[in-house]
Amino acid sequence: MSEKTVPYKIYLEEHEMPTKWYNVRADMKNKPAPLIHPGTKAPMTAAELEGVFCAELVKQELDDTTAYFDIPAEILSFYKMYRPAPLVRAYCLEEKLQTPAKIYYKFEGNNTSGSHKLNSAIAQAYYAKQQGLKGVTTETGAGQWGTALSMACAYLGLDLKVFMVKSSYEQKPYRREVMRTYGASVTPSPSSDTEVGKKILSDFPGTSGSLGCAISEAVEVAVTTEGYRYVLGSVLAQVLLHQSIIGLEAKAAMDKYGIKPDIIIGCAGGGSNLGGLIAPFIGEKLRGEADYHFIAVEPASCPTFTRGTYAYDFCDTGMICPLAKMYTLGSGFMPAPEHAGGLRFHGMSSTLSQLYDDGLMEARAVGQTEIFAAAQQFARSEGILPAPESSHAIKGAIDEALKCKETGEEKTILFGLSGTGYFDMGAYEKYNDGLMTDYIPTDDDLAKGFAGIPK
Ligand SMILES: *Cc1c(COP(=O)(O)O)cnc(C)c1O
């Protein structure tokens, strides 16, 4: 097919949209290590996990052999309100860069929450509702997950209690108001509403909070409140499963025009958008059907893949959650303030960690001034104002396109544009005023986090 026939935006027809999620673990020879109980060190059983999570989600979490899961009809009709997400050919960016590379991005910011997180929020809220629960609890760092979940809970009539990392509760009052508009209750974390919150406040007076603290608080409330369970927006295998919709749609759209990507790039926080984007492609690679170059881009201030260690660790600061084997900086690692707030988690999806450890994926860390330079270049050429998190993927794509310019190679690059940056204008203001700095932890800073990893 001639290149001219590729439109700026490729949308699937409604009947071409995926109706199943893909579970990449089914095709992995080396399965991700199981979650283990912090006390007994035995793999967590379904019964143990069901005290914290919804039963159907526990099934998905523990299933590493079923390749495809039907998407329930109610979730599919919710998806149709904002999906398919467009696959966009970045003709204008290519022109600016004068690169022979062909750049495509999958845009997940076309919904009110502004990111891919809605794809899993609606699924998790749906299963909670099916189970007859009254509500769910969660944490939110930068606010995208809390916003997405409040939309999903409002749609299904579920209560939602959000623990929002205190620094972002204060810096992003409008994020907070969006959640409240959809009916969620929002508490700054650490708070004195929970035992773990009180302990963190007394151990670290004046702390502005972290995702790990907020997770501990949300879990405590879920397990001590009748009719509630806890839901998490990233890291878990079930979240990667739901996010596979991103990659499945992208692949279907590319297949429709006979396009095969050479390089696939995503930003990595807990790994859900990257894991979702690469899922069907890495499945082909694992089955030996095709080859792709996968690149994870993370912030230099929270360099989980590039400087972390692969070990069993806690997912939360309060150390009440199961242990996951993952690339980690230690649950006590407190990243310096960083504007890509959604990428500040100390650990990484155990699925992606295993794939990375098996050498199937490359990872890079980039400082935030370079990230905002890439974000600005993208906004000025492609029009979309990107989330700082997503701009890590943009930076990766621009760098690869510039390499092609040097070598003359016409590679096809696909990257995940996970969301929009309208709530991040404080960060853009810092960048525009020349006040943005790069925080890179020293080896000593990292050693403190590593010291807290259980032996
Ligand atoms: C939360 C978020 C991320 C990071 O989370 P992952 O689980 O790594 O995908 C990336 N981009 C945006 C826009 C986000 O909201």
GROMACS .gro file of C-alpha atoms and ligand atoms in nm:
model
  470
    1MET     CA    1   0.000   0.000   0.000
    2SER     CA    2   0.146   0.339  -0.087
    3GLU     CA    3   0.238   0.564   0.200
    4LYS     CA    4   0.014   0.846   0.076
    5THR     CA    5  -0.292   0.646   0.169
    6VAL     CA    6  -0.206   0.655   0.539
    7PRO     CA    7  -0.427   0.923   0.693
    8TYR     CA    8  -0.311   1.158   0.967
    9LYS     CA    9  -0.534   0.974   1.209
   10ILE     CA   10  -0.624   0.609   1.186
   11TYR     CA   11  -0.945   0.522   1.367
   12LEU     CA   12  -1.080   0.170   1.380
   13GLU     CA   13  -1.444   0.116   1.291
   14GLU     CA   14  -1.658   0.019   1.588
   15HIS     CA   15  -1.680  -0.342   1.468
   16GLU     CA   16  -1.299  -0.359   1.439
   17MET     CA   17  -1.243  -0.272   1.804
   18PRO     CA   18  -1.088  -0.544   2.021
   19THR     CA   19  -1.338  -0.741   2.230
   20LYS     CA   20  -1.080  -0.931   2.437
   21TRP     CA   21  -0.787  -0.823   2.652
   22TYR     CA   22  -0.455  -1.000   2.598
   23ASN     CA   23  -0.257  -1.145   2.888
   24VAL     CA   24   0.111  -1.137   2.786
   25ARG     CA   25   0.206  -1.365   3.077
   26ALA     CA   26   0.049  -1.656   2.888
   27ASP     CA   27   0.328  -1.634   2.629
   28MET     CA   28   0.617  -1.575   2.872
   29LYS     CA   29   0.847  -1.873   2.929
   30ASN     CA   30   0.984  -1.713   3.244
   31LYS     CA   31   0.669  -1.612   3.427
   32PRO     CA   32   0.676  -1.311   3.658
   33ALA     CA   33   0.744  -1.422   4.015
   34PRO     CA   34   0.429  -1.456   4.232
   35LEU     CA   35   0.325  -1.206   4.498
   36ILE     CA   36   0.432  -1.338   4.837
   37HIS     CA   37   0.294  -1.296   5.187
   38PRO     CA   38   0.512  -1.061   5.394
   39GLY     CA   39   0.479  -1.284   5.702
   40THR     CA   40   0.492  -1.643   5.572
   41LYS     CA   41   0.688  -1.573   5.249
   42ALA     CA   42   0.456  -1.819   5.073
   43PRO     CA   43   0.284  -1.719   4.747
   44MET     CA   44  -0.032  -1.519   4.821
   45THR     CA   45  -0.344  -1.733   4.782
   46ALA     CA   46  -0.662  -1.613   4.618
   47ALA     CA   47  -0.836  -1.621   4.958
   48GLU     CA   48  -0.572  -1.392   5.111
   49LEU     CA   49  -0.583  -1.149   4.821
   50GLU     CA   50  -0.963  -1.136   4.826
   51GLY     CA   51  -0.952  -0.957   5.161
   52VAL     CA   52  -0.797  -0.662   4.977
   53PHE     CA   53  -0.899  -0.693   4.611
   54CYS     CA   54  -1.220  -0.784   4.425
   55ALA     CA   55  -1.255  -1.157   4.361
   56GLU     CA   56  -1.267  -1.144   3.980
   57LEU     CA   57  -0.962  -0.916   3.971
   58VAL     CA   58  -0.775  -1.160   4.195
   59LYS     CA   59  -0.849  -1.433   3.938
   60GLN     CA   60  -0.703  -1.215   3.663
   61GLU     CA   61  -0.404  -1.130   3.882
   62LEU     CA   62  -0.317  -1.494   3.949
   63ASP     CA   63  -0.380  -1.624   3.596
   64ASP     CA   64  -0.062  -1.642   3.394
   65THR     CA   65  -0.180  -1.901   3.142
   66THR     CA   66  -0.504  -1.771   2.985
   67ALA     CA   67  -0.404  -1.561   2.684
   68TYR     CA   68  -0.735  -1.383   2.616
   69PHE     CA   69  -1.010  -1.253   2.846
   70ASP     CA   70  -1.348  -1.145   2.706
   71ILE     CA   71  -1.420  -0.780   2.779
   72PRO     CA   72  -1.766  -0.770   2.946
   73ALA     CA   73  -2.035  -0.596   2.738
   74GLU     CA   74  -2.086  -0.314   2.988
   75ILE     CA   75  -1.714  -0.227   2.982
   76LEU     CA   76  -1.715  -0.243   2.601
   77SER     CA   77  -1.999   0.009   2.583
   78PHE     CA   78  -1.817   0.239   2.825
   79TYR     CA   79  -1.502   0.205   2.607
   80LYS     CA   80  -1.709   0.310   2.305
   81MET     CA   81  -1.779   0.647   2.470
   82TYR     CA   82  -1.414   0.748   2.428
   83ARG     CA   83  -1.254   0.478   2.215
   84PRO     CA   84  -1.118   0.379   1.972
   85ALA     CA   85  -0.825   0.606   2.054
   86PRO     CA   86  -0.665   0.748   1.742
   87LEU     CA   87  -0.334   0.627   1.605
   88VAL     CA   88  -0.176   0.943   1.469
   89ARG     CA   89   0.099   0.977   1.209
   90ALA     CA   90   0.318   1.261   1.335
   91TYR     CA   91   0.378   1.407   0.987
   92CYS     CA   92   0.437   1.756   1.127
   93LEU     CA   93   0.693   1.642   1.382
   94GLU     CA   94   0.872   1.435   1.114
   95GLU     CA   95   0.886   1.747   0.897
   96LYS     CA   96   1.027   1.959   1.183
   97LEU     CA   97   1.290   1.700   1.262
   98GLN     CA   98   1.370   1.644   0.892
   99THR     CA   99   1.388   1.273   0.963
  100PRO     CA  100   1.332   0.984   0.722
  101ALA     CA  101   1.172   0.796   1.015
  102LYS     CA  102   0.797   0.748   1.022
  103ILE     CA  103   0.656   0.837   1.362
  104TYR     CA  104   0.320   0.718   1.495
  105TYR     CA  105   0.166   0.777   1.833
  106LYS     CA  106  -0.130   0.620   2.008
  107PHE     CA  107  -0.314   0.900   2.187
  108GLU     CA  108  -0.488   0.808   2.513
  109GLY     CA  109  -0.573   1.161   2.631
  110ASN     CA  110  -0.915   1.192   2.462
  111ASN     CA  111  -1.128   1.162   2.775
  112THR     CA  112  -1.197   1.393   3.068
  113SER     CA  113  -0.948   1.221   3.298
  114GLY     CA  114  -0.690   1.292   3.027
  115SER     CA  115  -0.502   0.964   3.033
  116HIS     CA  116  -0.503   0.590   2.962
  117LYS     CA  117  -0.595   0.516   3.325
  118LEU     CA  118  -0.967   0.512   3.247
  119ASN     CA  119  -0.918   0.182   3.058
  120SER     CA  120  -0.846  -0.004   3.381
  121ALA     CA  121  -1.056   0.218   3.611
  122ILE     CA  122  -1.380   0.117   3.440
  123ALA     CA  123  -1.282  -0.251   3.446
  124GLN     CA  124  -1.193  -0.250   3.815
  125ALA     CA  125  -1.505  -0.053   3.913
  126TYR     CA  126  -1.717  -0.291   3.706
  127TYR     CA  127  -1.591  -0.602   3.889
  128ALA     CA  128  -1.639  -0.430   4.227
  129LYS     CA  129  -1.997  -0.353   4.132
  130GLN     CA  130  -2.055  -0.710   4.009
  131GLN     CA  131  -1.940  -0.836   4.349
  132GLY     CA  132  -2.205  -0.622   4.517
  133LEU     CA  133  -1.955  -0.398   4.695
  134LYS     CA  134  -2.051  -0.055   4.829
  135GLY     CA  135  -1.731   0.117   4.729
  136VAL     CA  136  -1.358   0.113   4.668
  137THR     CA  137  -1.054   0.298   4.803
  138THR     CA  138  -0.744   0.402   4.619
  139GLU     CA  139  -0.449   0.636   4.619
  140THR     CA  140  -0.357   0.893   4.359
  141GLY     CA  141  -0.024   1.063   4.305
  142ALA     CA  142  -0.043   1.317   4.029
  143GLY     CA  143  -0.422   1.277   4.021
  144GLN     CA  144  -0.485   1.102   3.689
  145TRP     CA  145  -0.576   0.767   3.841
  146GLY     CA  146  -0.805   0.920   4.103
  147THR     CA  147  -0.980   1.120   3.833
  148ALA     CA  148  -1.025   0.820   3.606
  149LEU     CA  149  -1.158   0.606   3.889
  150SER     CA  150  -1.399   0.874   4.005
  151MET     CA  151  -1.545   0.887   3.652
  152ALA     CA  152  -1.582   0.509   3.646
  153CYS     CA  153  -1.736   0.492   3.996
  154ALA     CA  154  -1.979   0.773   3.918
  155TYR     CA  155  -2.091   0.586   3.606
  156LEU     CA  156  -2.157   0.266   3.801
  157GLY     CA  157  -2.286   0.423   4.124
  158LEU     CA  158  -2.000   0.311   4.353
  159ASP     CA  159  -1.854   0.509   4.645
  160LEU     CA  160  -1.492   0.609   4.615
  161LYS     CA  161  -1.242   0.725   4.879
  162VAL     CA  162  -0.921   0.864   4.733
  163PHE     CA  163  -0.599   0.925   4.930
  164MET     CA  164  -0.416   1.191   4.733
  165VAL     CA  165  -0.044   1.252   4.789
  166LYS     CA  166  -0.040   1.573   4.992
  167SER     CA  167   0.199   1.766   4.767
  168SER     CA  168  -0.024   1.716   4.466
  169TYR     CA  169  -0.342   1.774   4.672
  170GLU     CA  170  -0.201   2.120   4.737
  171GLN     CA  171  -0.042   2.182   4.396
  172LYS     CA  172  -0.332   2.055   4.185
  173PRO     CA  173  -0.652   2.183   4.346
  174TYR     CA  174  -0.843   2.152   4.019
  175ARG     CA  175  -0.759   1.782   3.984
  176ARG     CA  176  -0.907   1.743   4.330
  177GLU     CA  177  -1.222   1.931   4.227
  178VAL     CA  178  -1.270   1.714   3.920
  179MET     CA  179  -1.271   1.408   4.146
  180ARG     CA  180  -1.515   1.571   4.388
  181THR     CA  181  -1.739   1.669   4.097
  182TYR     CA  182  -1.763   1.302   4.005
  183GLY     CA  183  -1.855   1.226   4.368
  184ALA     CA  184  -1.529   1.095   4.519
  185SER     CA  185  -1.413   1.192   4.867
  186VAL     CA  186  -1.051   1.311   4.856
  187THR     CA  187  -0.816   1.305   5.158
  188PRO     CA  188  -0.461   1.443   5.154
  189SER     CA  189  -0.207   1.172   5.247
  190PRO     CA  190  -0.052   1.110   5.493
  191SER     CA  191  -0.360   1.177   5.703
  192SER     CA  192  -0.458   1.115   6.061
  193ASP     CA  193  -0.761   0.910   5.939
  194THR     CA  194  -0.556   0.588   5.943
  195GLU     CA  195  -0.315   0.417   6.183
  196VAL     CA  196  -0.047   0.394   5.917
  197GLY     CA  197  -0.095   0.761   5.827
  198LYS     CA  198  -0.052   0.864   6.192
  199LYS     CA  199   0.267   0.660   6.216
  200ILE     CA  200   0.413   0.811   5.898
  201LEU     CA  201   0.324   1.160   6.021
  202SER     CA  202   0.503   1.100   6.350
  203ASP     CA  203   0.809   0.941   6.183
  204PHE     CA  204   0.837   1.206   5.909
  205PRO     CA  205   0.680   1.527   6.044
  206GLY     CA  206   0.595   1.774   5.768
  207THR     CA  207   0.629   1.513   5.489
  208SER     CA  208   0.454   1.601   5.164
  209GLY     CA  209   0.366   1.235   5.119
  210SER     CA  210   0.443   0.971   4.859
  211LEU     CA  211   0.254   0.719   4.653
  212GLY     CA  212   0.375   0.443   4.884
  213CYS     CA  213   0.225   0.618   5.191
  214ALA     CA  214  -0.106   0.681   5.016
  215ILE     CA  215  -0.129   0.314   4.911
  216SER     CA  216  -0.083   0.205   5.273
  217GLU     CA  217  -0.365   0.434   5.386
  218ALA     CA  218  -0.605   0.327   5.112
  219VAL     CA  219  -0.541  -0.044   5.181
  220GLU     CA  220  -0.595   0.005   5.554
  221VAL     CA  221  -0.932   0.170   5.497
  222ALA     CA  222  -1.038  -0.099   5.247
  223VAL     CA  223  -0.959  -0.392   5.475
  224THR     CA  224  -1.121  -0.231   5.782
  225THR     CA  225  -1.441  -0.105   5.614
  226GLU     CA  226  -1.733  -0.339   5.543
  227GLY     CA  227  -1.823  -0.363   5.173
  228TYR     CA  228  -1.502  -0.198   5.046
  229ARG     CA  229  -1.204  -0.321   4.852
  230TYR     CA  230  -0.885  -0.156   4.735
  231VAL     CA  231  -0.802  -0.089   4.369
  232LEU     CA  232  -0.468   0.012   4.216
  233GLY     CA  233  -0.408   0.204   3.895
  234SER     CA  234  -0.079   0.053   3.780
  235VAL     CA  235   0.191  -0.205   3.856
  236LEU     CA  236  -0.043  -0.508   3.896
  237ALA     CA  237  -0.076  -0.772   3.624
  238GLN     CA  238  -0.455  -0.714   3.605
  239VAL     CA  239  -0.393  -0.348   3.515
  240LEU     CA  240  -0.156  -0.445   3.235
  241LEU     CA  241  -0.423  -0.687   3.113
  242HIS     CA  242  -0.685  -0.409   3.089
  243GLN     CA  243  -0.436  -0.170   2.931
  244SER     CA  244  -0.363  -0.422   2.654
  245ILE     CA  245  -0.654  -0.252   2.478
  246ILE     CA  246  -0.404   0.024   2.385
  247GLY     CA  247  -0.166  -0.211   2.205
  248LEU     CA  248  -0.439  -0.427   2.054
  249GLU     CA  249  -0.606  -0.123   1.898
  250ALA     CA  250  -0.272   0.021   1.783
  251LYS     CA  251  -0.177  -0.309   1.622
  252ALA     CA  252  -0.517  -0.350   1.454
  253ALA     CA  253  -0.491   0.004   1.313
  254MET     CA  254  -0.137  -0.058   1.186
  255ASP     CA  255  -0.226  -0.395   1.038
  256LYS     CA  256  -0.512  -0.229   0.853
  257TYR     CA  257  -0.260  -0.017   0.663
  258GLY     CA  258   0.017  -0.276   0.643
  259ILE     CA  259   0.245  -0.084   0.880
  260LYS     CA  260   0.496  -0.266   1.099
  261PRO     CA  261   0.676  -0.070   1.371
  262ASP     CA  262   1.049  -0.126   1.420
  263ILE     CA  263   1.072   0.056   1.753
  264ILE     CA  264   0.801   0.082   2.021
  265ILE     CA  265   0.846   0.335   2.300
  266GLY     CA  266   0.657   0.417   2.617
  267CYS     CA  267   0.710   0.604   2.942
  268ALA     CA  268   0.741   0.386   3.251
  269GLY     CA  269   0.606   0.469   3.595
  270GLY     CA  270   0.449   0.150   3.728
  271GLY     CA  271   0.447   0.010   3.375
  272SER     CA  272   0.079   0.000   3.281
  273ASN     CA  273   0.067   0.216   2.967
  274LEU     CA  274   0.396   0.075   2.838
  275GLY     CA  275   0.290  -0.280   2.922
  276GLY     CA  276  -0.046  -0.225   2.752
  277LEU     CA  277   0.104  -0.069   2.440
  278ILE     CA  278   0.367  -0.336   2.384
  279ALA     CA  279   0.150  -0.635   2.487
  280PRO     CA  280   0.048  -0.782   2.148
  281PHE     CA  281   0.384  -0.692   1.992
  282ILE     CA  282   0.591  -0.851   2.268
  283GLY     CA  283   0.356  -1.149   2.245
  284GLU     CA  284   0.468  -1.191   1.883
  285LYS     CA  285   0.829  -1.155   1.987
  286LEU     CA  286   0.789  -1.413   2.264
  287ARG     CA  287   0.627  -1.656   2.020
  288GLY     CA  288   0.907  -1.595   1.770
  289GLU     CA  289   0.672  -1.450   1.506
  290ALA     CA  290   0.822  -1.101   1.476
  291ASP     CA  291   1.087  -0.880   1.625
  292TYR     CA  292   1.061  -0.530   1.765
  293HIS     CA  293   1.288  -0.299   1.964
  294PHE     CA  294   1.109  -0.195   2.286
  295ILE     CA  295   1.223   0.109   2.483
  296ALA     CA  296   1.103   0.217   2.830
  297VAL     CA  297   1.177   0.580   2.921
  298GLU     CA  298   1.178   0.677   3.287
  299PRO     CA  299   1.268   0.993   3.484
  300ALA     CA  300   1.631   1.026   3.599
  301SER     CA  301   1.489   1.131   3.938
  302CYS     CA  302   1.317   0.793   3.989
  303PRO     CA  303   1.531   0.550   3.782
  304THR     CA  304   1.367   0.219   3.869
  305PHE     CA  305   1.480   0.014   3.568
  306THR     CA  306   1.814   0.179   3.499
  307ARG     CA  307   1.948   0.201   3.855
  308GLY     CA  308   1.711  -0.018   4.055
  309THR     CA  309   1.766  -0.372   4.176
  310TYR     CA  310   1.558  -0.681   4.089
  311ALA     CA  311   1.427  -0.816   4.419
  312TYR     CA  312   1.120  -0.891   4.628
  313ASP     CA  313   1.004  -0.565   4.785
  314PHE     CA  314   0.703  -0.399   4.940
  315CYS     CA  315   0.471  -0.200   4.715
  316ASP     CA  316   0.393   0.053   4.990
  317THR     CA  317   0.578   0.259   5.248
  318GLY     CA  318   0.374   0.118   5.539
  319MET     CA  319   0.485  -0.237   5.439
  320ILE     CA  320   0.136  -0.384   5.472
  321CYS     CA  321   0.095  -0.501   5.110
  322PRO     CA  322   0.224  -0.831   4.966
  323LEU     CA  323   0.581  -0.843   4.839
  324ALA     CA  324   0.632  -0.829   4.463
  325LYS     CA  325   0.947  -0.927   4.276
  326MET     CA  326   1.031  -0.627   4.067
  327TYR     CA  327   1.287  -0.368   3.974
  328THR     CA  328   1.278  -0.138   4.275
  329LEU     CA  329   1.448   0.152   4.445
  330GLY     CA  330   1.314   0.038   4.784
  331SER     CA  331   0.973   0.119   4.931
  332GLY     CA  332   1.138   0.379   5.156
  333PHE     CA  333   1.285   0.566   4.856
  334MET     CA  334   1.145   0.919   4.853
  335PRO     CA  335   1.200   1.064   4.508
  336ALA     CA  336   1.291   1.432   4.494
  337PRO     CA  337   1.004   1.654   4.374
  338GLU     CA  338   0.957   1.578   4.007
  339HIS     CA  339   0.701   1.720   3.773
  340ALA     CA  340   0.622   1.393   3.601
  341GLY     CA  341   0.437   1.295   3.919
  342GLY     CA  342   0.281   0.987   3.765
  343LEU     CA  343   0.624   0.829   3.724
  344ARG     CA  344   0.738   0.854   4.085
  345PHE     CA  345   0.660   0.503   4.206
  346HIS     CA  346   0.963   0.319   4.358
  347GLY     CA  347   0.882  -0.014   4.191
  348MET     CA  348   0.779  -0.153   3.851
  349SER     CA  349   0.529  -0.405   3.715
  350SER     CA  350   0.662  -0.755   3.785
  351THR     CA  351   0.570  -0.857   3.429
  352LEU     CA  352   0.777  -0.579   3.273
  353SER     CA  353   1.053  -0.640   3.528
  354GLN     CA  354   1.080  -1.003   3.413
  355LEU     CA  355   1.076  -0.904   3.044
  356TYR     CA  356   1.346  -0.645   3.109
  357ASP     CA  357   1.555  -0.890   3.310
  358ASP     CA  358   1.526  -1.136   3.021
  359GLY     CA  359   1.678  -0.873   2.791
  360LEU     CA  360   1.363  -0.824   2.583
  361MET     CA  361   1.342  -0.450   2.644
  362GLU     CA  362   1.575  -0.152   2.670
  363ALA     CA  363   1.538   0.121   2.934
  364ARG     CA  364   1.662   0.481   2.948
  365ALA     CA  365   1.642   0.755   3.211
  366VAL     CA  366   1.611   1.123   3.115
  367GLY     CA  367   1.626   1.446   3.317
  368GLN     CA  368   1.317   1.664   3.335
  369THR     CA  369   1.445   1.976   3.155
  370GLU     CA  370   1.515   1.761   2.849
  371ILE     CA  371   1.170   1.609   2.887
  372PHE     CA  372   1.003   1.950   2.884
  373ALA     CA  373   1.210   2.056   2.582
  374ALA     CA  374   1.069   1.753   2.400
  375ALA     CA  375   0.717   1.832   2.527
  376GLN     CA  376   0.743   2.187   2.397
  377GLN     CA  377   0.872   2.074   2.058
  378PHE     CA  378   0.588   1.826   2.031
  379ALA     CA  379   0.321   2.079   2.135
  380ARG     CA  380   0.451   2.330   1.881
  381SER     CA  381   0.454   2.083   1.594
  382GLU     CA  382   0.171   1.835   1.665
  383GLY     CA  383  -0.060   2.067   1.857
  384ILE     CA  384  -0.136   1.840   2.152
  385LEU     CA  385  -0.019   1.960   2.495
  386PRO     CA  386   0.134   1.642   2.635
  387ALA     CA  387   0.146   1.519   2.996
  388PRO     CA  388   0.497   1.540   3.142
  389GLU     CA  389   0.482   1.163   3.191
  390SER     CA  390   0.401   1.101   2.825
  391SER     CA  391   0.676   1.342   2.723
  392HIS     CA  392   0.930   1.080   2.828
  393ALA     CA  393   0.804   0.867   2.540
  394ILE     CA  394   0.810   1.170   2.308
  395LYS     CA  395   1.174   1.231   2.402
  396GLY     CA  396   1.255   0.867   2.326
  397ALA     CA  397   1.082   0.890   1.988
  398ILE     CA  398   1.254   1.217   1.893
  399ASP     CA  399   1.595   1.073   1.982
  400GLU     CA  400   1.533   0.764   1.770
  401ALA     CA  401   1.406   0.977   1.480
  402LEU     CA  402   1.720   1.191   1.498
  403LYS     CA  403   1.936   0.878   1.487
  404CYS     CA  404   1.754   0.782   1.167
  405LYS     CA  405   1.835   1.126   1.028
  406GLU     CA  406   2.206   1.055   1.082
  407THR     CA  407   2.200   0.705   0.938
  408GLY     CA  408   1.936   0.766   0.670
  409GLU     CA  409   1.733   0.469   0.795
  410GLU     CA  410   1.356   0.489   0.738
  411LYS     CA  411   1.253   0.320   1.059
  412THR     CA  412   0.894   0.315   1.178
  413ILE     CA  413   0.855   0.435   1.535
  414LEU     CA  414   0.543   0.387   1.749
  415PHE     CA  415   0.514   0.560   2.083
  416GLY     CA  416   0.247   0.586   2.350
  417LEU     CA  417   0.112   0.935   2.416
  418SER     CA  418  -0.047   0.838   2.744
  419GLY     CA  419  -0.218   1.167   2.827
  420THR     CA  420  -0.256   1.544   2.824
  421GLY     CA  421  -0.087   1.800   3.046
  422TYR     CA  422  -0.356   2.058   3.124
  423PHE     CA  423  -0.320   2.005   3.499
  424ASP     CA  424   0.057   2.037   3.478
  425MET     CA  425   0.079   2.404   3.384
  426GLY     CA  426   0.269   2.478   3.707
  427ALA     CA  427   0.544   2.256   3.573
  428TYR     CA  428   0.528   2.414   3.227
  429GLU     CA  429   0.547   2.757   3.395
  430LYS     CA  430   0.869   2.656   3.574
  431TYR     CA  431   1.012   2.536   3.244
  432ASN     CA  432   0.906   2.848   3.053
  433ASP     CA  433   1.056   3.070   3.325
  434GLY     CA  434   1.384   2.880   3.309
  435LEU     CA  435   1.346   2.770   3.670
  436MET     CA  436   1.323   2.395   3.615
  437THR     CA  437   1.602   2.188   3.766
  438ASP     CA  438   1.708   1.824   3.726
  439TYR     CA  439   1.710   1.618   4.041
  440ILE     CA  440   1.922   1.310   4.006
  441PRO     CA  441   1.963   1.092   4.314
  442THR     CA  442   2.322   1.016   4.420
  443ASP     CA  443   2.435   0.659   4.482
  444ASP     CA  444   2.411   0.740   4.854
  445ASP     CA  445   2.047   0.848   4.815
  446LEU     CA  446   1.973   0.521   4.639
  447ALA     CA  447   2.162   0.319   4.901
  448LYS     CA  448   1.916   0.443   5.165
  449GLY     CA  449   1.623   0.306   4.965
  450PHE     CA  450   1.802  -0.026   4.892
  451ALA     CA  451   1.875  -0.068   5.266
  452GLY     CA  452   1.500  -0.102   5.330
  453ILE     CA  453   1.447  -0.389   5.083
  454PRO     CA  454   1.370  -0.712   5.275
  455LYS     CA  455   1.643  -0.977   5.253
  456LIG     C1  456  -0.011   0.750   3.547
  456LIG     C2  457   0.043   0.794   3.419
  456LIG     C3  458   0.159   0.737   3.365
  456LIG     C4  459   0.243   0.636   3.438
  456LIG     O1  460   0.183   0.519   3.477
  456LIG     P1  461   0.212   0.380   3.406
  456LIG     O2  462   0.142   0.282   3.491
  456LIG     O3  463   0.360   0.360   3.403
  456LIG     O4  464   0.153   0.391   3.271
  456LIG     C5  465   0.200   0.777   3.241
  456LIG     N1  466   0.133   0.871   3.171
  456LIG     C6  467   0.023   0.929   3.221
  456LIG     C7  468  -0.046   1.035   3.140
  456LIG     C8  469  -0.027   0.893   3.345
  456LIG     O5  470  -0.137   0.949   3.392
   0.00000   0.00000   0.00000
